[in-house]
mmCIF file of C-alpha atoms in Angstrom:
data_model
loop_
_atom_site.group_PDB
_atom_site.id
_atom_site.type_symbol
_atom_site.label_atom_id
_atom_site.label_comp_id
_atom_site.label_asym_id
_atom_site.label_seq_id
_atom_site.Cartn_x
_atom_site.Cartn_y
_atom_site.Cartn_z
ATOM 1 C CA VAL T 1140 158.335 135.879 168.497
ATOM 2 C CA SER T 1141 161.108 134.060 166.669
ATOM 3 C CA LEU T 1142 162.682 131.076 168.396
ATOM 4 C CA ALA T 1143 166.034 132.714 167.683
ATOM 5 C CA LEU T 1144 165.294 135.530 170.047
ATOM 6 C CA LEU T 1145 164.589 133.203 173.012
ATOM 7 C CA ASN T 1146 167.192 132.051 175.574
ATOM 8 C CA GLU T 1147 166.682 129.487 178.290
ATOM 9 C CA SER T 1148 166.962 130.614 181.900
ATOM 10 C CA LYS T 1149 170.166 129.486 183.704
ATOM 11 C CA PRO T 1150 168.443 129.254 187.090
ATOM 12 C CA ASN T 1151 165.885 126.959 185.789
ATOM 13 C CA PRO T 1152 166.147 123.768 187.898
ATOM 14 C CA ARG T 1153 164.790 121.549 185.141
ATOM 15 C CA ARG T 1154 167.757 119.573 183.598
ATOM 16 C CA THR T 1155 166.165 116.413 182.339
ATOM 17 C CA PHE T 1156 163.543 116.279 179.539
ATOM 18 C CA GLU T 1157 162.071 112.885 178.750
ATOM 19 C CA GLU T 1158 162.783 112.304 175.144
ATOM 20 C CA THR T 1159 159.626 110.450 174.200
ATOM 21 C CA ALA T 1160 157.292 112.974 175.836
ATOM 22 C CA LEU T 1161 159.269 115.777 174.189
ATOM 23 C CA LYS T 1162 158.782 114.173 170.812
ATOM 24 C CA GLU T 1163 155.044 113.754 171.414
ATOM 25 C CA LEU T 1164 154.784 117.372 172.407
ATOM 26 C CA ALA T 1165 156.696 118.397 169.244
ATOM 27 C CA GLU T 1166 154.302 116.349 167.118
ATOM 28 C CA SER T 1167 151.368 118.134 168.688
ATOM 29 C CA ILE T 1168 152.997 121.559 167.989
ATOM 30 C CA ARG T 1169 153.452 120.606 164.285
ATOM 31 C CA THR T 1170 149.690 120.082 164.018
ATOM 32 C CA GLN T 1171 148.177 122.513 166.457
ATOM 33 C CA GLY T 1172 150.944 124.935 167.364
ATOM 34 C CA VAL T 1173 151.883 126.053 170.862
ATOM 35 C CA LEU T 1174 148.567 126.466 172.684
ATOM 36 C CA SER T 1175 149.964 127.973 175.914
ATOM 37 C CA PRO T 1176 152.232 131.070 175.626
ATOM 38 C CA LEU T 1177 155.735 130.921 177.026
ATOM 39 C CA LEU T 1178 156.375 133.362 179.853
ATOM 40 C CA VAL T 1179 159.467 135.578 178.977
ATOM 41 C CA ARG T 1180 161.098 138.749 180.079
ATOM 42 C CA PRO T 1181 163.171 141.164 178.026
ATOM 43 C CA LEU T 1182 166.878 140.266 178.211
ATOM 44 C CA THR T 1183 168.468 142.509 175.548
ATOM 45 C CA GLU T 1184 167.110 145.021 173.031
ATOM 46 C CA ASN T 1185 165.849 142.178 170.816
ATOM 47 C CA GLY T 1186 166.089 139.052 173.027
ATOM 48 C CA PHE T 1187 164.083 137.411 175.678
ATOM 49 C CA GLU T 1188 164.851 135.029 178.619
ATOM 50 C CA ILE T 1189 162.303 132.141 179.105
ATOM 51 C CA VAL T 1190 160.999 132.315 182.578
ATOM 52 C CA ALA T 1191 158.488 129.418 182.151
ATOM 53 C CA GLY T 1192 158.193 127.211 179.143
ATOM 54 C CA ALA T 1193 161.534 125.643 178.483
ATOM 55 C CA ARG T 1194 159.921 122.234 177.467
ATOM 56 C CA ARG T 1195 157.602 123.933 175.042
ATOM 57 C CA TYR T 1196 160.565 125.834 173.624
ATOM 58 C CA ARG T 1197 162.580 122.706 173.024
ATOM 59 C CA ALA T 1198 159.692 120.813 171.526
ATOM 60 C CA ALA T 1199 159.115 123.836 169.204
ATOM 61 C CA GLN T 1200 162.716 123.617 168.051
ATOM 62 C CA MET T 1201 162.156 119.940 167.387
ATOM 63 C CA ALA T 1202 158.933 120.732 165.402
ATOM 64 C CA GLU T 1203 160.992 123.420 163.489
ATOM 65 C CA VAL T 1204 158.272 126.053 163.805
ATOM 66 C CA PRO T 1205 159.548 129.565 163.225
ATOM 67 C CA THR T 1206 157.817 131.447 166.036
ATOM 68 C CA VAL T 1207 155.998 130.708 169.364
ATOM 69 C CA PRO T 1208 153.471 132.768 171.300
ATOM 70 C CA VAL T 1209 154.876 134.515 174.379
ATOM 71 C CA ARG T 1210 153.682 136.682 177.320
ATOM 72 C CA ILE T 1211 156.203 139.431 178.073
ATOM 73 C CA VAL T 1212 156.605 140.481 181.661
ATOM 74 C CA ASN T 1213 159.145 142.845 183.261
ATOM 75 C CA LEU T 1214 160.704 141.010 186.141
ATOM 76 C CA THR T 1215 163.787 141.582 188.341
ATOM 77 C CA ASP T 1216 166.456 138.826 188.359
ATOM 78 C CA ALA T 1217 165.119 137.625 191.716
ATOM 79 C CA GLN T 1218 161.556 137.659 190.533
ATOM 80 C CA ALA T 1219 162.455 135.729 187.448
ATOM 81 C CA VAL T 1220 164.338 133.117 189.440
ATOM 82 C CA GLU T 1221 161.442 132.699 191.857
ATOM 83 C CA MET T 1222 158.807 132.408 189.123
ATOM 84 C CA SER T 1223 160.827 130.076 187.075
ATOM 85 C CA ILE T 1224 161.570 127.780 190.014
ATOM 86 C CA VAL T 1225 158.130 127.630 191.510
ATOM 87 C CA GLU T 1226 156.564 127.011 188.057
ATOM 88 C CA ASN T 1227 158.900 124.046 187.420
ATOM 89 C CA LEU T 1228 158.559 122.706 190.934
ATOM 90 C CA GLN T 1229 154.750 122.368 190.475
ATOM 91 C CA ARG T 1230 155.177 119.947 187.530
ATOM 92 C CA LYS T 1231 154.556 116.299 188.212
ATOM 93 C CA ASP T 1232 157.409 114.977 186.164
ATOM 94 C CA VAL T 1233 160.174 116.988 187.738
ATOM 95 C CA HIS T 1234 163.069 114.821 189.042
ATOM 96 C CA PRO T 1235 163.704 114.936 192.848
ATOM 97 C CA LEU T 1236 167.173 116.292 192.246
ATOM 98 C CA GLU T 1237 165.752 119.062 190.155
ATOM 99 C CA GLU T 1238 163.319 119.774 192.920
ATOM 100 C CA ALA T 1239 166.250 119.941 195.350
ATOM 101 C CA GLN T 1240 168.190 122.387 193.153
ATOM 102 C CA GLY T 1241 165.006 124.479 192.888
ATOM 103 C CA PHE T 1242 164.452 124.684 196.550
ATOM 104 C CA ARG T 1243 168.189 125.448 197.122
ATOM 105 C CA ALA T 1244 167.984 128.328 194.607
ATOM 106 C CA LEU T 1245 164.991 129.716 196.430
ATOM 107 C CA LEU T 1246 166.741 129.361 199.820
ATOM 108 C CA ASP T 1247 169.879 131.096 198.419
ATOM 109 C CA LEU T 1248 167.963 134.143 197.115
ATOM 110 C CA GLU T 1249 169.007 137.360 198.735
ATOM 111 C CA GLU T 1250 165.675 139.056 198.123
ATOM 112 C CA PRO T 1251 163.053 137.877 198.860
ATOM 113 C CA LYS T 1252 164.559 135.798 201.699
ATOM 114 C CA TYR T 1253 162.956 132.402 202.152
ATOM 115 C CA SER T 1254 162.960 129.912 205.038
ATOM 116 C CA ILE T 1255 162.245 126.128 204.591
ATOM 117 C CA GLU T 1256 158.654 126.681 205.991
ATOM 118 C CA GLN T 1257 157.997 129.558 203.599
ATOM 119 C CA ILE T 1258 159.164 127.547 200.603
ATOM 120 C CA ALA T 1259 156.925 124.628 201.787
ATOM 121 C CA ALA T 1260 153.966 126.881 201.916
ATOM 122 C CA LYS T 1261 154.618 128.389 198.480
ATOM 123 C CA VAL T 1262 154.874 125.020 196.738
ATOM 124 C CA GLY T 1263 152.259 123.238 198.703
ATOM 125 C CA LYS T 1264 154.570 120.702 200.451
ATOM 126 C CA SER T 1265 155.497 119.965 203.986
ATOM 127 C CA ALA T 1266 158.544 121.404 205.618
ATOM 128 C CA VAL T 1267 159.891 117.885 206.193
ATOM 129 C CA PHE T 1268 159.522 117.198 202.454
ATOM 130 C CA VAL T 1269 161.320 120.421 201.510
ATOM 131 C CA ALA T 1270 164.133 119.619 204.072
ATOM 132 C CA SER T 1271 164.651 116.159 202.741
ATOM 133 C CA ARG T 1272 164.782 117.374 199.052
ATOM 134 C CA LEU T 1273 167.265 120.162 200.067
ATOM 135 C CA LYS T 1274 169.510 117.487 201.550
ATOM 136 C CA LEU T 1275 169.731 115.830 198.152
ATOM 137 C CA THR T 1276 172.003 118.718 197.060
ATOM 138 C CA ASP T 1277 174.598 117.181 199.458
ATOM 139 C CA LEU T 1278 174.924 114.031 197.404
ATOM 140 C CA VAL T 1279 178.325 113.051 196.174
ATOM 141 C CA PRO T 1280 178.794 112.813 192.281
ATOM 142 C CA ALA T 1281 178.610 108.991 192.304
ATOM 143 C CA ALA T 1282 175.319 109.098 194.072
ATOM 144 C CA VAL T 1283 174.004 111.818 191.804
ATOM 145 C CA ASP T 1284 174.959 109.779 188.717
ATOM 146 C CA ALA T 1285 173.283 106.554 190.193
ATOM 147 C CA PHE T 1286 170.117 108.627 191.004
ATOM 148 C CA TYR T 1287 169.802 110.242 187.555
ATOM 149 C CA ALA T 1288 170.393 106.857 185.953
ATOM 150 C CA ASP T 1289 167.537 105.393 187.949
ATOM 151 C CA GLU T 1290 169.893 102.910 189.593
ATOM 152 C CA ILE T 1291 168.696 104.015 192.989
ATOM 153 C CA GLY T 1292 165.386 105.393 194.157
ATOM 154 C CA VAL T 1293 164.495 108.593 196.003
ATOM 155 C CA GLY T 1294 164.357 106.685 199.348
ATOM 156 C CA HIS T 1295 167.982 105.423 198.889
ATOM 157 C CA ALA T 1296 169.124 108.833 197.835
ATOM 158 C CA ILE T 1297 167.663 110.640 200.832
ATOM 159 C CA LEU T 1298 169.323 108.093 203.193
ATOM 160 C CA LEU T 1299 172.708 108.589 201.423
ATOM 161 C CA ALA T 1300 172.375 112.460 201.450
ATOM 162 C CA LYS T 1301 171.938 112.429 205.209
ATOM 163 C CA LEU T 1302 175.432 111.017 205.635
ATOM 164 C CA PRO T 1303 178.784 112.872 205.473
ATOM 165 C CA ALA T 1304 180.363 112.881 201.933
ATOM 166 C CA ASP T 1305 183.104 110.397 202.935
ATOM 167 C CA GLN T 1306 180.442 107.857 204.081
ATOM 168 C CA GLN T 1307 178.210 108.026 201.035
ATOM 169 C CA GLU T 1308 180.136 105.926 198.540
ATOM 170 C CA PRO T 1309 180.537 103.006 200.890
ATOM 171 C CA ALA T 1310 176.678 103.289 201.716
ATOM 172 C CA LEU T 1311 176.005 103.490 197.930
ATOM 173 C CA LYS T 1312 177.741 100.102 197.459
ATOM 174 C CA ALA T 1313 175.480 98.711 200.193
ATOM 175 C CA CYS T 1314 172.439 99.578 198.151
ATOM 176 C CA PHE T 1315 173.235 96.627 195.789
ATOM 177 C CA LYS T 1316 173.761 92.858 195.929
ATOM 178 C CA GLU T 1317 175.858 91.192 193.293
ATOM 179 C CA VAL T 1318 174.582 87.773 191.921
ATOM 180 C CA TYR T 1319 175.869 85.478 189.247
ATOM 181 C CA ASN T 1320 173.180 84.283 186.774
ATOM 182 C CA ASN T 1321 173.502 81.213 184.492
ATOM 183 C CA GLY T 1322 177.279 81.039 184.616
ATOM 184 C CA ALA T 1323 177.808 84.596 183.715
ATOM 185 C CA SER T 1324 181.390 85.808 183.979
ATOM 186 C CA LYS T 1325 180.342 89.108 185.623
ATOM 187 C CA PRO T 1326 177.849 89.529 188.415
ATOM 188 C CA ALA T 1327 174.670 91.399 188.036
ATOM 189 C CA ARG T 1328 173.717 94.148 190.447
ATOM 190 C CA ILE T 1329 170.392 94.006 192.153
ATOM 191 C CA LEU T 1330 169.093 97.004 194.006
ATOM 192 C CA LEU T 1331 168.137 96.175 197.624
ATOM 193 C CA PRO T 1332 165.063 97.729 199.426
ATOM 194 C CA VAL T 1333 165.482 100.924 201.257
ATOM 195 C CA ARG T 1334 165.079 99.101 204.585
ATOM 196 C CA ASN T 1335 168.262 97.071 203.861
ATOM 197 C CA LEU T 1336 170.185 100.284 203.350
ATOM 198 C CA GLN T 1337 168.759 101.750 206.530
ATOM 199 C CA PHE T 1338 169.848 98.656 208.466
ATOM 200 C CA TRP T 1339 173.340 98.755 206.891
ATOM 201 C CA ILE T 1340 173.661 102.555 207.954
ATOM 202 C CA ASP T 1341 172.415 101.786 211.442
ATOM 203 C CA SER T 1342 174.936 98.943 211.843
ATOM 204 C CA ASN T 1343 177.939 100.512 210.236
ATOM 205 C CA ILE T 1344 177.718 104.342 210.549
ATOM 206 C CA LEU T 1345 175.366 105.753 212.968
ATOM 207 C CA LEU T 1346 176.460 105.801 216.631
ATOM 208 C CA VAL T 1347 174.141 106.401 219.636
ATOM 209 C CA LEU T 1348 175.526 109.419 221.388
ATOM 210 C CA LYS T 1349 173.986 108.588 224.881
ATOM 211 C CA ASP T 1350 176.444 105.573 224.893
ATOM 212 C CA ALA T 1351 179.521 107.657 224.168
ATOM 213 C CA PRO T 1352 182.187 107.294 226.894
ATOM 214 C CA PHE T 1353 183.361 110.925 226.447
ATOM 215 C CA ASN T 1354 181.834 114.206 227.562
ATOM 216 C CA LYS T 1355 179.808 115.329 224.505
ATOM 217 C CA ARG T 1356 179.891 118.950 225.497
ATOM 218 C CA ASP T 1357 183.718 119.077 225.820
ATOM 219 C CA ALA T 1358 184.690 121.313 222.937
ATOM 220 C CA GLU T 1359 188.442 120.892 223.766
ATOM 221 C CA LEU T 1360 188.569 117.110 223.581
ATOM 222 C CA VAL T 1361 189.162 117.321 219.850
ATOM 223 C CA PRO T 1362 189.361 121.063 219.140
ATOM 224 C CA ALA T 1363 188.936 120.727 215.441
ATOM 225 C CA ALA T 1364 185.665 118.871 216.025
ATOM 226 C CA GLY T 1365 184.275 120.984 218.848
ATOM 227 C CA SER T 1366 181.325 120.039 220.997
ATOM 228 C CA CYS T 1367 178.860 117.330 219.931
ATOM 229 C CA ALA T 1368 176.027 119.492 221.194
ATOM 230 C CA ASP T 1369 176.893 122.162 218.469
ATOM 231 C CA CYS T 1370 177.720 119.642 215.708
ATOM 232 C CA PRO T 1371 175.527 119.706 212.568
ATOM 233 C CA LYS T 1372 176.485 116.121 211.847
ATOM 234 C CA ARG T 1373 174.404 114.759 214.779
ATOM 235 C CA THR T 1374 170.914 113.627 214.021
ATOM 236 C CA GLY T 1375 169.398 115.787 216.770
ATOM 237 C CA HIS T 1376 170.792 118.858 215.063
ATOM 238 C CA ASN T 1377 168.200 118.594 212.227
ATOM 239 C CA LYS T 1378 164.830 117.448 213.532
ATOM 240 C CA LEU T 1379 163.135 117.954 210.181
ATOM 241 C CA LEU T 1380 165.412 115.382 208.621
ATOM 242 C CA PHE T 1381 165.667 112.916 211.472
ATOM 243 C CA GLY T 1382 162.506 113.519 213.504
ATOM 244 C CA ASP T 1383 161.254 109.880 213.275
ATOM 245 C CA ASP T 1384 164.673 108.451 213.961
ATOM 246 C CA LEU T 1385 165.165 110.573 217.066
ATOM 247 C CA GLY T 1386 162.052 109.100 218.568
ATOM 248 C CA ARG T 1387 163.101 105.507 218.028
ATOM 249 C CA GLN T 1388 166.947 105.685 218.271
ATOM 250 C CA GLY T 1389 167.706 108.872 220.152
ATOM 251 C CA ASP T 1390 170.396 111.383 219.120
ATOM 252 C CA ARG T 1391 173.081 109.739 216.934
ATOM 253 C CA CYS T 1392 176.422 110.691 215.416
ATOM 254 C CA THR T 1393 176.710 110.375 211.566
ATOM 255 C CA ASP T 1394 180.556 110.688 211.515
ATOM 256 C CA PRO T 1395 182.196 107.574 212.747
ATOM 257 C CA GLY T 1396 185.684 109.001 212.098
ATOM 258 C CA CYS T 1397 185.074 111.945 214.358
ATOM 259 C CA TYR T 1398 183.498 109.740 216.974
ATOM 260 C CA ALA T 1399 186.581 107.381 217.023
ATOM 261 C CA ALA T 1400 188.900 110.392 217.237
ATOM 262 C CA LYS T 1401 186.923 111.563 220.367
ATOM 263 C CA VAL T 1402 187.017 108.028 221.901
ATOM 264 C CA SER T 1403 190.869 107.968 221.375
ATOM 265 C CA ALA T 1404 191.301 111.437 222.820
ATOM 266 C CA HIS T 1405 189.152 110.484 225.787
ATOM 267 C CA VAL T 1406 191.236 107.288 226.409
ATOM 268 C CA ALA T 1407 194.463 109.281 226.291
ATOM 269 C CA LYS T 1408 193.058 111.956 228.573
ATOM 270 C CA SER T 1409 191.742 109.420 231.167
ATOM 271 C CA ILE T 1410 195.094 107.515 231.294
ATOM 272 C CA ALA T 1411 197.051 110.851 231.622
ATOM 273 C CA ALA T 1412 194.743 111.901 234.471
ATOM 274 C CA LYS T 1413 194.914 108.511 236.173
ATOM 275 C CA PRO T 1414 198.102 106.531 235.186
ATOM 276 C CA GLU T 1415 197.132 103.842 237.665
ATOM 277 C CA LEU T 1416 194.164 102.760 235.375
ATOM 278 C CA VAL T 1417 194.540 99.219 234.190
ATOM 279 C CA GLN T 1418 194.204 99.013 230.425
ATOM 280 C CA ILE T 1419 192.109 96.111 229.303
ATOM 281 C CA SER T 1420 190.845 94.518 225.996
ATOM 282 C CA THR T 1421 187.601 92.750 225.415
ATOM 283 C CA ALA T 1422 189.278 90.207 223.121
ATOM 284 C CA TYR T 1423 190.825 86.958 224.279
ATOM 285 C CA GLY T 1424 194.365 85.960 223.393
ATOM 286 C CA GLY T 1425 197.941 86.473 224.428
ATOM 287 C CA GLN T 1426 199.221 89.840 225.577
ATOM 288 C CA LYS T 1427 201.301 91.625 222.891
ATOM 289 C CA LYS T 1428 204.931 92.096 223.850
ATOM 290 C CA GLY T 1429 205.523 95.394 225.572
ATOM 291 C CA SER T 1430 201.735 96.200 225.504
ATOM 292 C CA PRO T 1431 200.161 97.455 228.761
ATOM 293 C CA VAL T 1432 196.696 96.101 227.567
ATOM 294 C CA LEU T 1433 195.539 92.966 229.334
ATOM 295 C CA PRO T 1434 193.550 90.467 227.179
ATOM 296 C CA ARG T 1435 190.262 89.215 228.439
ATOM 297 C CA ASN T 1436 191.562 86.057 229.925
ATOM 298 C CA LYS T 1437 194.054 88.033 232.206
ATOM 299 C CA TYR T 1438 191.438 89.765 234.362
ATOM 300 C CA THR T 1439 187.935 89.449 235.908
ATOM 301 C CA SER T 1440 185.463 92.219 235.466
ATOM 302 C CA ILE T 1441 183.408 92.998 238.547
ATOM 303 C CA ARG T 1442 179.737 93.397 237.780
ATOM 304 C CA ASP T 1443 177.836 96.532 239.019
ATOM 305 C CA ASP T 1444 174.386 95.017 238.819
ATOM 306 C CA LYS T 1445 172.873 93.054 241.711
ATOM 307 C CA PRO T 1446 172.839 89.235 241.600
ATOM 308 C CA LYS T 1447 169.428 87.815 240.908
ATOM 309 C CA SER T 1448 169.764 84.822 243.070
ATOM 310 C CA LYS T 1449 171.809 83.414 245.998
ATOM 311 C CA ASP T 1450 173.723 81.245 243.517
ATOM 312 C CA ASP T 1451 174.572 84.291 241.437
ATOM 313 C CA ALA T 1452 175.708 86.077 244.506
ATOM 314 C CA LYS T 1453 178.374 83.430 245.036
ATOM 315 C CA ARG T 1454 179.853 83.924 241.597
ATOM 316 C CA PRO T 1455 183.319 85.647 241.599
ATOM 317 C CA GLU T 1456 182.205 88.477 239.230
ATOM 318 C CA PHE T 1457 179.657 89.721 241.833
ATOM 319 C CA ASN T 1458 182.300 89.963 244.603
ATOM 320 C CA MET T 1459 184.873 92.525 245.388
ATOM 321 C CA CYS T 1460 188.393 91.628 246.599
ATOM 322 C CA LYS T 1461 191.427 93.633 247.958
ATOM 323 C CA PHE T 1462 192.847 93.713 244.475
ATOM 324 C CA THR T 1463 189.851 95.291 242.808
ATOM 325 C CA THR T 1464 190.781 98.384 240.872
ATOM 326 C CA GLU T 1465 189.547 100.536 238.098
ATOM 327 C CA ALA T 1466 190.314 99.676 234.390
ATOM 328 C CA ILE T 1467 189.619 101.422 231.072
ATOM 329 C CA ILE T 1468 188.884 99.414 227.895
ATOM 330 C CA THR T 1469 191.375 100.503 225.270
ATOM 331 C CA GLU T 1470 190.852 97.735 222.701
ATOM 332 C CA GLY T 1471 187.859 95.825 221.423
ATOM 333 C CA ASN T 1472 184.271 96.783 222.178
ATOM 334 C CA GLU T 1473 183.102 99.679 224.467
ATOM 335 C CA VAL T 1474 186.422 101.353 224.214
ATOM 336 C CA GLY T 1475 186.766 104.200 226.674
ATOM 337 C CA THR T 1476 184.412 102.843 229.284
ATOM 338 C CA ILE T 1477 185.543 102.425 232.898
ATOM 339 C CA HIS T 1478 185.116 99.052 234.775
ATOM 340 C CA LYS T 1479 186.184 97.533 238.086
ATOM 341 C CA VAL T 1480 188.440 94.561 237.681
ATOM 342 C CA CYS T 1481 190.678 92.173 239.404
ATOM 343 C CA ALA T 1482 193.872 91.462 237.383
ATOM 344 C CA ASN T 1483 195.735 89.547 240.131
ATOM 345 C CA PRO T 1484 196.398 85.964 239.046
ATOM 346 C CA SER T 1485 196.859 84.896 242.650
ATOM 347 C CA CYS T 1486 193.560 86.257 243.815
ATOM 348 C CA PRO T 1487 191.562 83.501 245.702
ATOM 349 C CA VAL T 1488 188.252 85.275 244.875
ATOM 350 C CA HIS T 1489 188.812 85.776 241.174
ATOM 351 C CA PRO T 1490 190.648 83.020 239.370
ATOM 352 C CA PRO T 1491 191.875 84.111 236.010
ATOM 353 C CA THR T 1492 189.396 81.816 234.185
ATOM 354 C CA GLN T 1493 186.461 84.034 235.344
ATOM 355 C CA THR T 1494 186.363 86.754 232.641
ATOM 356 C CA THR T 1495 182.811 87.954 232.432
ATOM 357 C CA ILE T 1496 182.392 91.537 231.318
#
């Protein structure tokens, strides 16, 4: 049929066509023609939609041939989408983002209805692979642009896609190191290994939920956030994506902003319930005027663990006194955790210079 009667399929996940390879195919078509027919379906009375063969179609346009061989099949919209996607996903040169869009299109089909496991079986991949590719559809535009431009690799992209949208751009910057070469006025960007990005994410974003000071099942602590147990942003919610991490690190929160809001709400709730709680900071320094928070040099934290020797047992932090009371950390590290402290500067057992926590 004439090229003028053919139209590319909109659901086709393929968006990038390597120019050099396309020119080589066009040259082959000039000399030998299109050897494998395009798969098409009737679109209008005289037109057809390309179900499989968009690359051959474009190369034929470059070769300026008037017609191409086609195989005409009658397909429903859903069947055409399915066949087009599966055919393109089986190509070796498909970009991971195009794979992701293809998997997403299959998952979004109303009929037939696919699960991740069914898609994996259909394209000959593992369910973990399909789930990771699907997550790439959550990349923010800056990360998508960097990925298509080959500025980052698929390993970097998958790690970024696992993060909430507002955390992806800071993490994207952490993929690179800026260096100055030979007195250049502007720094050059060097892509760091995937393990560097993973370390940055572990250090700056992911928070171990077992260490959280608040009740993770309390849906009313921050009503807008709900319970951590039901939150899709914790790693344990998606074992296909975070299976390996769960074994090494345990369940973790991927939203530091939400985590911080829950810690603040927990602190406020604890102080409201027990106004007598002493508020303490893990930082040294002077107490701010009017602040109820005691800096670290104004109290002694009583240790819960047992002394390892007789000498340790004599140390002030292993001994209780009549002034010992409960305190909550409201500033510094481990905010929201409860400790036993002595904050009496006249205590003979705990002189104010003893500040171990």
